[in-house]
mmCIF file of C-alpha atoms and ligand atoms in Angstrom:
data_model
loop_
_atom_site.group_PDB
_atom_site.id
_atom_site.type_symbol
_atom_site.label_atom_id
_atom_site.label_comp_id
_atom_site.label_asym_id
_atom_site.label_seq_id
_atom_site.Cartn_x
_atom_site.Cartn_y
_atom_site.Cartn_z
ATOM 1 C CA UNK A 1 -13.970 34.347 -1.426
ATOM 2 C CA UNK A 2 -11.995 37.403 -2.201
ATOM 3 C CA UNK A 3 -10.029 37.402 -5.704
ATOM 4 C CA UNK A 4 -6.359 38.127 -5.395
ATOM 5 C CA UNK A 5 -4.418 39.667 -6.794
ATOM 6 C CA UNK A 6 -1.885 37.563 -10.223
ATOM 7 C CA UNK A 7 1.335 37.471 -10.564
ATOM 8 C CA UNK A 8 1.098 39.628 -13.846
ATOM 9 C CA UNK A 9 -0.617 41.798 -11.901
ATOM 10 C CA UNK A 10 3.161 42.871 -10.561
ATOM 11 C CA UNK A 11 5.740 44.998 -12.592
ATOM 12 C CA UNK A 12 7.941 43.130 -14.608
ATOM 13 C CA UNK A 13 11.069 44.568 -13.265
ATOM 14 C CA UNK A 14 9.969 44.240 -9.570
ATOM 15 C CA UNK A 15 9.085 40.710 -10.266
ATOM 16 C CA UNK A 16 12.636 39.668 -11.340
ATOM 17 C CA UNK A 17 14.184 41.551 -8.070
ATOM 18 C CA UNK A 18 11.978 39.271 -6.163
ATOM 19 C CA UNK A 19 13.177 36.265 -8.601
ATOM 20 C CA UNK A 20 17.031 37.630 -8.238
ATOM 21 C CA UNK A 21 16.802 37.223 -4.471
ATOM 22 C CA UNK A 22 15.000 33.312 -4.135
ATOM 23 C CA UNK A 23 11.933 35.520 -2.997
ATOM 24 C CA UNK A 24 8.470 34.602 -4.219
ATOM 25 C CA UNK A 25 4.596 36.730 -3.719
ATOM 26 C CA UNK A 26 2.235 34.351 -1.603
ATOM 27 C CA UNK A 27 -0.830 35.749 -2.635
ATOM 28 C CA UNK A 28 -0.988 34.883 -6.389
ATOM 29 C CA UNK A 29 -0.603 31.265 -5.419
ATOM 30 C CA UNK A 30 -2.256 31.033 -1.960
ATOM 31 C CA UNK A 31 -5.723 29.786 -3.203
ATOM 32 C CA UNK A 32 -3.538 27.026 -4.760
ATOM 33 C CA UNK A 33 -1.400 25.966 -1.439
ATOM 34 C CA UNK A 34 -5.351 26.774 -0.101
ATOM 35 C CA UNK A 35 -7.427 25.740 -1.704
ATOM 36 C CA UNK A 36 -11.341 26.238 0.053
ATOM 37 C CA UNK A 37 -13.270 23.792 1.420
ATOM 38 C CA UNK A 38 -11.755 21.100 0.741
ATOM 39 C CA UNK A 39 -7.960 19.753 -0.887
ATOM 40 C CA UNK A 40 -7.851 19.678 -4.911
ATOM 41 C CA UNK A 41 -5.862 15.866 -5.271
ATOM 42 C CA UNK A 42 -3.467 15.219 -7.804
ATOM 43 C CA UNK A 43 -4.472 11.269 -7.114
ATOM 44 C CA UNK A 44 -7.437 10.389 -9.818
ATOM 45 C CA UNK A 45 -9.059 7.553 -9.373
ATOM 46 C CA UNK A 46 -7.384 4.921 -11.404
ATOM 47 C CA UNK A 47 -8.087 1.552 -11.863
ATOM 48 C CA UNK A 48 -4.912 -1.795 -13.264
ATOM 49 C CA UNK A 49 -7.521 -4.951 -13.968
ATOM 50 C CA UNK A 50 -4.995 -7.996 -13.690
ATOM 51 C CA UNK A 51 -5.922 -9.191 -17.042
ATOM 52 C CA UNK A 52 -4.498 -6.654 -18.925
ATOM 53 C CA UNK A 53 -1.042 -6.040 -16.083
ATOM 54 C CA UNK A 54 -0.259 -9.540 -16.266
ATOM 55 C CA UNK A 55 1.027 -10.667 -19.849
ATOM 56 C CA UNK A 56 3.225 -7.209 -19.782
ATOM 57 C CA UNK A 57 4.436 -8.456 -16.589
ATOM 58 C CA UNK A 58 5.109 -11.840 -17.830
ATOM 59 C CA UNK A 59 6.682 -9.966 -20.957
ATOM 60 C CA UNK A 60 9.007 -8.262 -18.713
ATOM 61 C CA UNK A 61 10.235 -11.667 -17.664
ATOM 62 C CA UNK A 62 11.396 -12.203 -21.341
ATOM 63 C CA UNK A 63 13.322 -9.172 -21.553
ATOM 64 C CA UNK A 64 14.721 -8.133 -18.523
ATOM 65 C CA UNK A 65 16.612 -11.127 -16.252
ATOM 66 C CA UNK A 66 16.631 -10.653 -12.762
ATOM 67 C CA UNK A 67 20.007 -9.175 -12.517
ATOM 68 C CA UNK A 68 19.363 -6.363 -14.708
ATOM 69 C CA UNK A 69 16.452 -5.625 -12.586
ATOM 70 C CA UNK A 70 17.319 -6.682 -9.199
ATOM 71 C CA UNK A 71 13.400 -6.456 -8.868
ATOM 72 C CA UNK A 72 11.006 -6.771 -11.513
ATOM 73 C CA UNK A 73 8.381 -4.648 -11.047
ATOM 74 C CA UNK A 74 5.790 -2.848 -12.859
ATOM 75 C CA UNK A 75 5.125 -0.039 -11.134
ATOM 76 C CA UNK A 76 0.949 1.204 -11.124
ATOM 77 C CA UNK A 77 1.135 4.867 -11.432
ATOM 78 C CA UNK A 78 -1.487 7.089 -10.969
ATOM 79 C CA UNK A 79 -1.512 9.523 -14.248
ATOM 80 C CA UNK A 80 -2.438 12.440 -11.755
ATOM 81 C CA UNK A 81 1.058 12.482 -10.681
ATOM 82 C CA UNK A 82 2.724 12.319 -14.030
ATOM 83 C CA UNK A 83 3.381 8.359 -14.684
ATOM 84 C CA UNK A 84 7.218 9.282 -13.792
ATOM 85 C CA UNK A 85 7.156 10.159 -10.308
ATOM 86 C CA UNK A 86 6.037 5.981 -9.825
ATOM 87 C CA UNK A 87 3.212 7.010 -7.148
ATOM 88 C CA UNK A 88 -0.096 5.450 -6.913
ATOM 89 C CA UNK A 89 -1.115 8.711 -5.029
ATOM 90 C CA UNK A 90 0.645 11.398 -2.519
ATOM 91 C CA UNK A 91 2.209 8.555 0.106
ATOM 92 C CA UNK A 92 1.177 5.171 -1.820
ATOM 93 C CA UNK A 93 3.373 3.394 -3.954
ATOM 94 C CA UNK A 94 2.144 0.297 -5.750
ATOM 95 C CA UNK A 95 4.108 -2.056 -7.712
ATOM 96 C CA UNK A 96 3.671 -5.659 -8.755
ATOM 97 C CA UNK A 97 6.364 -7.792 -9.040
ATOM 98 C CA UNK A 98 7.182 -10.912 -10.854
ATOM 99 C CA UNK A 99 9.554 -13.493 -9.527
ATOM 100 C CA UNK A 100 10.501 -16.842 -11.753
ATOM 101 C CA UNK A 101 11.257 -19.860 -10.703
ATOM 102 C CA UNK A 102 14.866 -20.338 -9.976
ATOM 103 C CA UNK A 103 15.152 -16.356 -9.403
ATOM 104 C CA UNK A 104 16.558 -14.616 -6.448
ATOM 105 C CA UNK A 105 16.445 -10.992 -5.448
ATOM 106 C CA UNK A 106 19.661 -10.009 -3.686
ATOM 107 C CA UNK A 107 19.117 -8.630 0.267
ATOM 108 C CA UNK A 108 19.015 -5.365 0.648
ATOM 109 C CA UNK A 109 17.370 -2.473 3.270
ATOM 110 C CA UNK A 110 16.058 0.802 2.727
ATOM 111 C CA UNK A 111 13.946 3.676 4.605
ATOM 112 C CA UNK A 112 10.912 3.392 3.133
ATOM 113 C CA UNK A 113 8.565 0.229 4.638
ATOM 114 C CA UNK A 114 7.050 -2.413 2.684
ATOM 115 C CA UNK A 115 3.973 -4.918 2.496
ATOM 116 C CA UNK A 116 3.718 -7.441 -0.174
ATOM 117 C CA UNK A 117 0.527 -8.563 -0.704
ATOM 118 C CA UNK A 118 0.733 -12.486 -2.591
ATOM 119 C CA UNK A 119 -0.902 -12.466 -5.922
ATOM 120 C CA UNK A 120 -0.809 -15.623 -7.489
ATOM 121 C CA UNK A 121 1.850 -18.616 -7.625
ATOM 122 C CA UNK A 122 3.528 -20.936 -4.895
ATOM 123 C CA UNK A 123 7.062 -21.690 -3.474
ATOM 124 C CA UNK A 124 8.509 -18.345 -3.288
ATOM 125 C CA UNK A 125 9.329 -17.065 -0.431
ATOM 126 C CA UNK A 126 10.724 -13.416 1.265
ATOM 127 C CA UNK A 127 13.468 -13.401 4.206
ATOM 128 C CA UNK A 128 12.847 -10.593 6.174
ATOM 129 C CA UNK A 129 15.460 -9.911 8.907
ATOM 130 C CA UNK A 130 16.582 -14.087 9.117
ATOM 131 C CA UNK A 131 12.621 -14.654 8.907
ATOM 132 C CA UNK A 132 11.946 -17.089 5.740
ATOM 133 C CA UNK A 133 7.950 -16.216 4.959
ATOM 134 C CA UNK A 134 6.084 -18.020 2.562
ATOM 135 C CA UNK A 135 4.219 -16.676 -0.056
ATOM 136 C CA UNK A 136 0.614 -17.727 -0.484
ATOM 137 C CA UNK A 137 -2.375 -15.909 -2.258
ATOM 138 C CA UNK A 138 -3.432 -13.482 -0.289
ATOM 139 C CA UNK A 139 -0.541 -13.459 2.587
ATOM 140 C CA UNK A 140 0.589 -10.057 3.836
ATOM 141 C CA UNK A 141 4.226 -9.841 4.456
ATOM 142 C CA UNK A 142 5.307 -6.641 6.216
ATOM 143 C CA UNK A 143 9.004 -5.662 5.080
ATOM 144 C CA UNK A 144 9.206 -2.654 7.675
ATOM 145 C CA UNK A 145 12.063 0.456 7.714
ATOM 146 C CA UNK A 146 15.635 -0.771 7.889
ATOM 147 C CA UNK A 147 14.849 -4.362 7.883
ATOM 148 C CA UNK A 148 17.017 -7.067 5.619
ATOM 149 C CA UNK A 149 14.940 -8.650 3.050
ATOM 150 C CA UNK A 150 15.538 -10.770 -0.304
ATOM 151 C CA UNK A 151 13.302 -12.992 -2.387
ATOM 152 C CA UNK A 152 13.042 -16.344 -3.707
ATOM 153 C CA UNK A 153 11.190 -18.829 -5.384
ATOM 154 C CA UNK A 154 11.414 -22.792 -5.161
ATOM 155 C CA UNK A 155 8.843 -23.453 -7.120
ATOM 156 C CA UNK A 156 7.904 -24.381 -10.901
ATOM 157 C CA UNK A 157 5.461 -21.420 -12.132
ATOM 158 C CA UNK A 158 5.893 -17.539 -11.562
ATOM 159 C CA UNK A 159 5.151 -16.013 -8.460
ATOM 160 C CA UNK A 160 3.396 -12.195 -8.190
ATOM 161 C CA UNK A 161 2.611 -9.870 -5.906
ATOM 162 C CA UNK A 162 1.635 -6.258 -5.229
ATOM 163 C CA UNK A 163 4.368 -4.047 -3.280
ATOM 164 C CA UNK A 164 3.038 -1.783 -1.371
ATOM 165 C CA UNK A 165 5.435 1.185 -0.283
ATOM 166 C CA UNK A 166 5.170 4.595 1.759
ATOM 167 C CA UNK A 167 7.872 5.743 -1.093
ATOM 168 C CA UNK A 168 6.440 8.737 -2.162
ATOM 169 C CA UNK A 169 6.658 9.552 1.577
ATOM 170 C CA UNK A 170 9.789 9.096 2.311
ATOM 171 C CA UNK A 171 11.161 10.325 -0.952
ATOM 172 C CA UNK A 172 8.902 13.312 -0.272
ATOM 173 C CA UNK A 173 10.986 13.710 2.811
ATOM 174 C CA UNK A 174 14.054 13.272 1.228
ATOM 175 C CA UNK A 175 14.879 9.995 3.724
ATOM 176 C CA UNK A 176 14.598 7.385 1.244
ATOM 177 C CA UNK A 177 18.058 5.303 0.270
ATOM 178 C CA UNK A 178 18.977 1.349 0.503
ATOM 179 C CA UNK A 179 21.922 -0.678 1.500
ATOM 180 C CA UNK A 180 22.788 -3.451 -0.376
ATOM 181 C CA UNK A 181 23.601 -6.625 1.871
ATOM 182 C CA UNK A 182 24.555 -9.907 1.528
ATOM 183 C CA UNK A 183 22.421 -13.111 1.440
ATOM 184 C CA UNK A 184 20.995 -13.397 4.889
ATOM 185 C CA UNK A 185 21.402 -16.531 7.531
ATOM 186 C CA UNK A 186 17.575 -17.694 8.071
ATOM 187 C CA UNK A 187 17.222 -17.930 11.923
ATOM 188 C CA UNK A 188 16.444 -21.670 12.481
ATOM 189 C CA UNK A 189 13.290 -21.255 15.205
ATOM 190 C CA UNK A 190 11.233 -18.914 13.001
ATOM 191 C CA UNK A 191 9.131 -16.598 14.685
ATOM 192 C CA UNK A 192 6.441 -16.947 12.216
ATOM 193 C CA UNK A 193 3.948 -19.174 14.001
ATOM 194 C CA UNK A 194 4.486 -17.218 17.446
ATOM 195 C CA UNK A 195 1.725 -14.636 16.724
ATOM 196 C CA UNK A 196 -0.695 -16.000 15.286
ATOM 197 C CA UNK A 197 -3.491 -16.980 17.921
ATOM 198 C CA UNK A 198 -5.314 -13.655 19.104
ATOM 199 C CA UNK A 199 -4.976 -12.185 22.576
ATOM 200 C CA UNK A 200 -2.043 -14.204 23.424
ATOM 201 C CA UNK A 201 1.896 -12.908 22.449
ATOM 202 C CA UNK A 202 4.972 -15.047 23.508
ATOM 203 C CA UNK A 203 6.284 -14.048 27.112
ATOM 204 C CA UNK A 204 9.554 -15.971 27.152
ATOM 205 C CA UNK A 205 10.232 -16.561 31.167
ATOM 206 C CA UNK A 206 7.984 -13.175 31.728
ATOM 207 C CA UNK A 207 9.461 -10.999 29.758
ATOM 208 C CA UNK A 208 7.635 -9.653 26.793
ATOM 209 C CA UNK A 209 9.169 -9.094 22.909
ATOM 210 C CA UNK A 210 9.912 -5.281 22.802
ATOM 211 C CA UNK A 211 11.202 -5.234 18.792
ATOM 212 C CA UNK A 212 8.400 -3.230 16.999
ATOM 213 C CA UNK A 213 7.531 -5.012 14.206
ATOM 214 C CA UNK A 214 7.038 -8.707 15.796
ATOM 215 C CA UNK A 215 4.956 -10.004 13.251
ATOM 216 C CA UNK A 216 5.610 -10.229 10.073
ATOM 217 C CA UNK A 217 3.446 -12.250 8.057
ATOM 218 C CA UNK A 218 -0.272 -12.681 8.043
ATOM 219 C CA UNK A 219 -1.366 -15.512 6.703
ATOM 220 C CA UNK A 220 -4.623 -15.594 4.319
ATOM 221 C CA UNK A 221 -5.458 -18.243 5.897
ATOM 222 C CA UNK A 222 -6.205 -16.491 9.304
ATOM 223 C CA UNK A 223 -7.274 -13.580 7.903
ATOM 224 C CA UNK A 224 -10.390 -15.193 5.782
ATOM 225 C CA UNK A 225 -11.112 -16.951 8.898
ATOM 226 C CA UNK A 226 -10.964 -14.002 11.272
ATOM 227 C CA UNK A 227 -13.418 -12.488 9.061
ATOM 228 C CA UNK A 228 -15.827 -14.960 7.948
ATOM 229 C CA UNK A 229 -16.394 -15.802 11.916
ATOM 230 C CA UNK A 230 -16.955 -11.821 12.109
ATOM 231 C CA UNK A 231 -19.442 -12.258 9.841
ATOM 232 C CA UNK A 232 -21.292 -15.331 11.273
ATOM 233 C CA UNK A 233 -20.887 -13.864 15.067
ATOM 234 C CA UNK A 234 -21.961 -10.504 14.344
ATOM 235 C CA UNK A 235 -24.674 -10.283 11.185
ATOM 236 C CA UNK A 236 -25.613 -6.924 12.373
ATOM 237 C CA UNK A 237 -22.372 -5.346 12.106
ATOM 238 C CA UNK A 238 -21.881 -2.754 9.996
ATOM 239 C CA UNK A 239 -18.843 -3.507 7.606
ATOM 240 C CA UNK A 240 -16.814 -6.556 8.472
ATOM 241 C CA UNK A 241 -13.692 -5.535 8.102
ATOM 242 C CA UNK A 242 -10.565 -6.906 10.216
ATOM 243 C CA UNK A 243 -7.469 -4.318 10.457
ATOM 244 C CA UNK A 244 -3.659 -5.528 10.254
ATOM 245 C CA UNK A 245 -1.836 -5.058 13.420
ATOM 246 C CA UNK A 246 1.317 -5.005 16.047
ATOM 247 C CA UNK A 247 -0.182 -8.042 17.987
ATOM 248 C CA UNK A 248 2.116 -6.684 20.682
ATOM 249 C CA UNK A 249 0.509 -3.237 21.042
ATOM 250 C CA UNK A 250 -2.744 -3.247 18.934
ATOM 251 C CA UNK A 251 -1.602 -0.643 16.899
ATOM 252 C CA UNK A 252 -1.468 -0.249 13.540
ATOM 253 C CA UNK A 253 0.985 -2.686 11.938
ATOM 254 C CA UNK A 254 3.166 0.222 10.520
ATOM 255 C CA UNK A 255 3.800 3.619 11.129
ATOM 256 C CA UNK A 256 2.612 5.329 8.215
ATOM 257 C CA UNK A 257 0.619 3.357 5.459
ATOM 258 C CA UNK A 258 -2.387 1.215 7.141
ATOM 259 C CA UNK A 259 -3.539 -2.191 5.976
ATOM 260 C CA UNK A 260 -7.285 -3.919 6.867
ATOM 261 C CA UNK A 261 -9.002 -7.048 5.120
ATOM 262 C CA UNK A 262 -13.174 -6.466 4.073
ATOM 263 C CA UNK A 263 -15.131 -9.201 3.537
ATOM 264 C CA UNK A 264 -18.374 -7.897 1.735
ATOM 265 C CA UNK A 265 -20.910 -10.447 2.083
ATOM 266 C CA UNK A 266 -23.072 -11.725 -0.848
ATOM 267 C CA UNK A 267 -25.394 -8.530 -2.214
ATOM 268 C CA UNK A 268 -23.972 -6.063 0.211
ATOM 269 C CA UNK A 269 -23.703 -2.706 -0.571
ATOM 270 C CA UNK A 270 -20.946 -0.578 1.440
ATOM 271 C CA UNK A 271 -20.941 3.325 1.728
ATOM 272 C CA UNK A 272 -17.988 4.769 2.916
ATOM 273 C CA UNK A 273 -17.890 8.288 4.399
ATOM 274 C CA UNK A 274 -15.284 11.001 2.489
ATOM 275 C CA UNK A 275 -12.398 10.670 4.499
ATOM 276 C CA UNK A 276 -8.960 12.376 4.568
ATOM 277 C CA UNK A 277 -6.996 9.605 3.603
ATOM 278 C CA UNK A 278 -5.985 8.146 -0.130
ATOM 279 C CA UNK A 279 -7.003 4.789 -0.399
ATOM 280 C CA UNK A 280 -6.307 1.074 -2.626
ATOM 281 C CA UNK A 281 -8.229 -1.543 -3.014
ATOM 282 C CA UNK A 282 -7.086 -4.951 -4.023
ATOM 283 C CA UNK A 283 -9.623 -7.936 -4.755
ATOM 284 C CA UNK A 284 -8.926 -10.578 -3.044
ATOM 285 C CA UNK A 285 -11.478 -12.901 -3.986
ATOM 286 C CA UNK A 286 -14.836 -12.820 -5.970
ATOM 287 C CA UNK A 287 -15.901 -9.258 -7.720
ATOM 288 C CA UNK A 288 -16.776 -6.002 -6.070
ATOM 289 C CA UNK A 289 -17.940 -2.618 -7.631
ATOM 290 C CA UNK A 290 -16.220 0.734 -6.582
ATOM 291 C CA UNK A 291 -18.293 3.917 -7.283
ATOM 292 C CA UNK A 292 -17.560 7.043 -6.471
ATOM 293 C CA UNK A 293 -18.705 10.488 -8.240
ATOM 294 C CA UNK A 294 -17.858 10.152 -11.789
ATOM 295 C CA UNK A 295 -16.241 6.320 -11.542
ATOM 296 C CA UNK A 296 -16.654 3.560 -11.438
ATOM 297 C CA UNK A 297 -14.644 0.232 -10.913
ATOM 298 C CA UNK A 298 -15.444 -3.342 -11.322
ATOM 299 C CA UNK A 299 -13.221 -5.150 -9.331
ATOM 300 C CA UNK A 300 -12.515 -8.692 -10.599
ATOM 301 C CA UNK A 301 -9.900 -11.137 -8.925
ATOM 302 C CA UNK A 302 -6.607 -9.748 -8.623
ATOM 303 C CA UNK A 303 -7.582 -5.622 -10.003
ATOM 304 C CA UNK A 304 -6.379 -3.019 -7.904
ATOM 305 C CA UNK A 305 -7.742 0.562 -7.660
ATOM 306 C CA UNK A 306 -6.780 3.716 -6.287
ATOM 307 C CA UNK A 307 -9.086 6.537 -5.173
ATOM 308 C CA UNK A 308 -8.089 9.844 -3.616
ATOM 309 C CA UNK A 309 -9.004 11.147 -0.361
ATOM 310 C CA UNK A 310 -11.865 13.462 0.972
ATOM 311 C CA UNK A 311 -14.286 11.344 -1.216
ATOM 312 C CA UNK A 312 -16.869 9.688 -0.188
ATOM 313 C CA UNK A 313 -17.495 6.134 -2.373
ATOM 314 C CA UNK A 314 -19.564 2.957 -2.050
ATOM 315 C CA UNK A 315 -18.617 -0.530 -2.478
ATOM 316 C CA UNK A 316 -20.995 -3.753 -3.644
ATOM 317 C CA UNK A 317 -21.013 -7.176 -4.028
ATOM 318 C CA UNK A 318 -23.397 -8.136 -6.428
ATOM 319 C CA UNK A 319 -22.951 -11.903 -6.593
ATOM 320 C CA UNK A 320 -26.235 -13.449 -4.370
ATOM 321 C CA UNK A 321 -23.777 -16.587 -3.331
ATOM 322 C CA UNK A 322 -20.180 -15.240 -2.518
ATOM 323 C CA UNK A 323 -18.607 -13.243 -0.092
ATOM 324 C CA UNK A 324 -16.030 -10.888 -1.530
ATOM 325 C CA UNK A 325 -12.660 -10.616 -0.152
ATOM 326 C CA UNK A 326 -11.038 -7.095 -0.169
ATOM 327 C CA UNK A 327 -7.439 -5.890 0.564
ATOM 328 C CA UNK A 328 -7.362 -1.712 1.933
ATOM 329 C CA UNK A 329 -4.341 0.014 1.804
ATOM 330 C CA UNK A 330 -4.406 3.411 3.272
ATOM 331 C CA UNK A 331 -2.140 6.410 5.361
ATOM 332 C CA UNK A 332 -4.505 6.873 8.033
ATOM 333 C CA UNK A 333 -1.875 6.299 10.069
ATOM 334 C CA UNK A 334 0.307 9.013 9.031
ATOM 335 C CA UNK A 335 -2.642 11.090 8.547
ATOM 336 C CA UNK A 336 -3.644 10.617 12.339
ATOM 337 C CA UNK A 337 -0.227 11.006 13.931
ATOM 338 C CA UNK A 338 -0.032 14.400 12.015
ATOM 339 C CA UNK A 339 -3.595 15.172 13.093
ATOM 340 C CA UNK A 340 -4.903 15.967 10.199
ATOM 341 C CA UNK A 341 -7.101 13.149 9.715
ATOM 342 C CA UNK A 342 -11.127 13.597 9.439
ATOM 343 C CA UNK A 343 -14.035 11.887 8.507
ATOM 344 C CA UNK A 344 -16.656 13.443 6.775
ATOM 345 C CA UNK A 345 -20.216 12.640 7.289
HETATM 346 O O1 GTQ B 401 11.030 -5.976 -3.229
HETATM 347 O O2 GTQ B 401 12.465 -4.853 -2.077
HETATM 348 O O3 GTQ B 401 8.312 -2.632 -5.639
HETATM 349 O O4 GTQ B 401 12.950 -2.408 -2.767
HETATM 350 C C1 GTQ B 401 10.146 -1.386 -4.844
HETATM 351 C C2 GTQ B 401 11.325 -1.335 -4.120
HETATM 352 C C3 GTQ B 401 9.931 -3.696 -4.312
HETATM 353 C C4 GTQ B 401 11.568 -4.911 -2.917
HETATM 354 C C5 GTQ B 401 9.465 -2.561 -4.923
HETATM 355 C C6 GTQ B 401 11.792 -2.467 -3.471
HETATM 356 C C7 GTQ B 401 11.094 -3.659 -3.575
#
């Protein structure tokens, strides 16, 4: 590829009448905007074991009450970015939150959509748009664009869980704000049970539910199920992996950030293709290992990694007697609605 031409390579004085009119020379940083082959991430592969996130997440319990936080989050930045900017890579945000018993996050809305994936406690609980969902381990809780939501927590020990927000996106975009609200009314006939059997949505007297984010919490539960009968139907399949979606339309449960559920069964080794997309991984249960060129990642109960896209990685379970259970977080969606998606084989 031809060398071009630097910036000093220009005249000093012709370079500040280009600078004293907001104009700038493409060719000294085209192989940058570029670059050949193949994109040069910020996003490094980065890796927040629970056991070392939690007791400075507990800590932040002791010194900051709710109210001077309104939410109490520790937010897993990738050190790519420059731990300020708060992004796990280009679209992902990650943060995990703590919640203690008693505690109550005040209602509020804002561009950006969020997922909360449950990490470990019982009897808290998120109202999204008059919706009360539970938190269990493992529950995914969609808090999608310009929907109400506030937290709280009935019972006794703390609650956590990971965030999981398109902010970078949307801040990117310059779209992201929030409106603060007051506590919401919880609609008495929850919705929450209405979607949960597959292939059949509630059709109230023949109509059909036209809001676009009818479902908004996925219960472990289901999902572990859904997958282990994957498993024990299909042996021969290739990855069993179960995707989060709009039971109403089969598409992706979001717009932008994607969400699926891997189970890797006992001893099974996983390679995954270089794709476009950024991805996070979040054990759910038992241990995996993540390698990639360069890293690797031992996954224990509760860790969370990040690894950048257009690279291709493998995943393992090495335990002979149980399954692991893995959370995927990734903006394939965005990616493919902007058509620049690919996979690499
Ligand atoms: O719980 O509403 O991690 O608004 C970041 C922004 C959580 C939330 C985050 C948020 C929330």
């Amino acid at each position: 590829m031809q060398e071009l031409g630097r910036l000093e390579d220009l005249p000093e004085d012709y370079r500040a009448a280009l600078t004293a009119q907001n104009l700038v020379p493409l060719w000294p940083s085209l192989r940058a905007v570029l670059p050949p082959g193949k994109p040069i991430p910020r996003t490094k592969p980065t890796c927040w074991p629970y056991q070392t996130l939690r007791p400075l997440l507990i800590q932040a319990g002791e010194l900051t009450p709710i109210e001077k936080a309104e939410r109490r989050v520790l937010v897993l930045a990738n050190p790519g970015h420059g731990l300020e900017k708060m992004q796990a890579s280009a679209t992902i945000y990650l943060g995990m939150q703590l919640l203690l018993p008693g505690e109550w996050a005040p209602a509020h809305r804002h561009t950006p959509n969020a997922v909360r994936m449950i990490v470990e406690g019982e009897g808290a609980y998120t109202t999204v748009d008059g919706e009360k969902c539970l938190m269990c381990r493992g529950d995914l809780i969609l808090t999608p664009t310009g929907l109400w939501h506030e937290h709280g927590h009935d019972g006794d020990k703390p609650v956590v869980w990971l965030d999981v927000l398109d902010l970078p996106m949307v801040y990117y975009m310059e779209a992201s704000y929030v409106t603060e609200g007051k506590a919401q009314a919880v609609t008495p006939e929850s919705a929450d049970r209405a979607y949960q059997r597959g292939g059949v949505v509630p059709s109230p007297v023949f109509t059909r539910a036209s809001q676009p984010y009818p479902m908004l919490r996925y219960p472990w539960v289901e999902v572990r199920a859904a997958l282990q009968a994957l498993a024990a139907s299909q042996p021969d399949i290739e990855a069993v992996q179960v995707a989060y979606v709009n039971p109403e339309t089969g598409a992706d449960c979001q717009k932008i950030l994607g969400f699926s559920a891997l189970m890797l069964r006992p001893g099974e080794r996983l390679a995954l293709p270089a794709r476009s997309s950024a991805m996070v991984f979040h054990q759910i249960e038992g241990c995996a290992a993540v390698s990639l060129d360069g890293h690797q990642f031992s996954l224990g109960e509760a860790d969370t990694c990040c690894i950048p896209g257009y690279t291709p990685l493998t995943l393992s379970n090495s335990a002979a007697d149980q399954p692991a259970f893995i959370f995927i977080a990734d903006d394939a969606p965005l990616q493919k609605k902007l058509g620049v998606y690919e996979v690499r084989h």
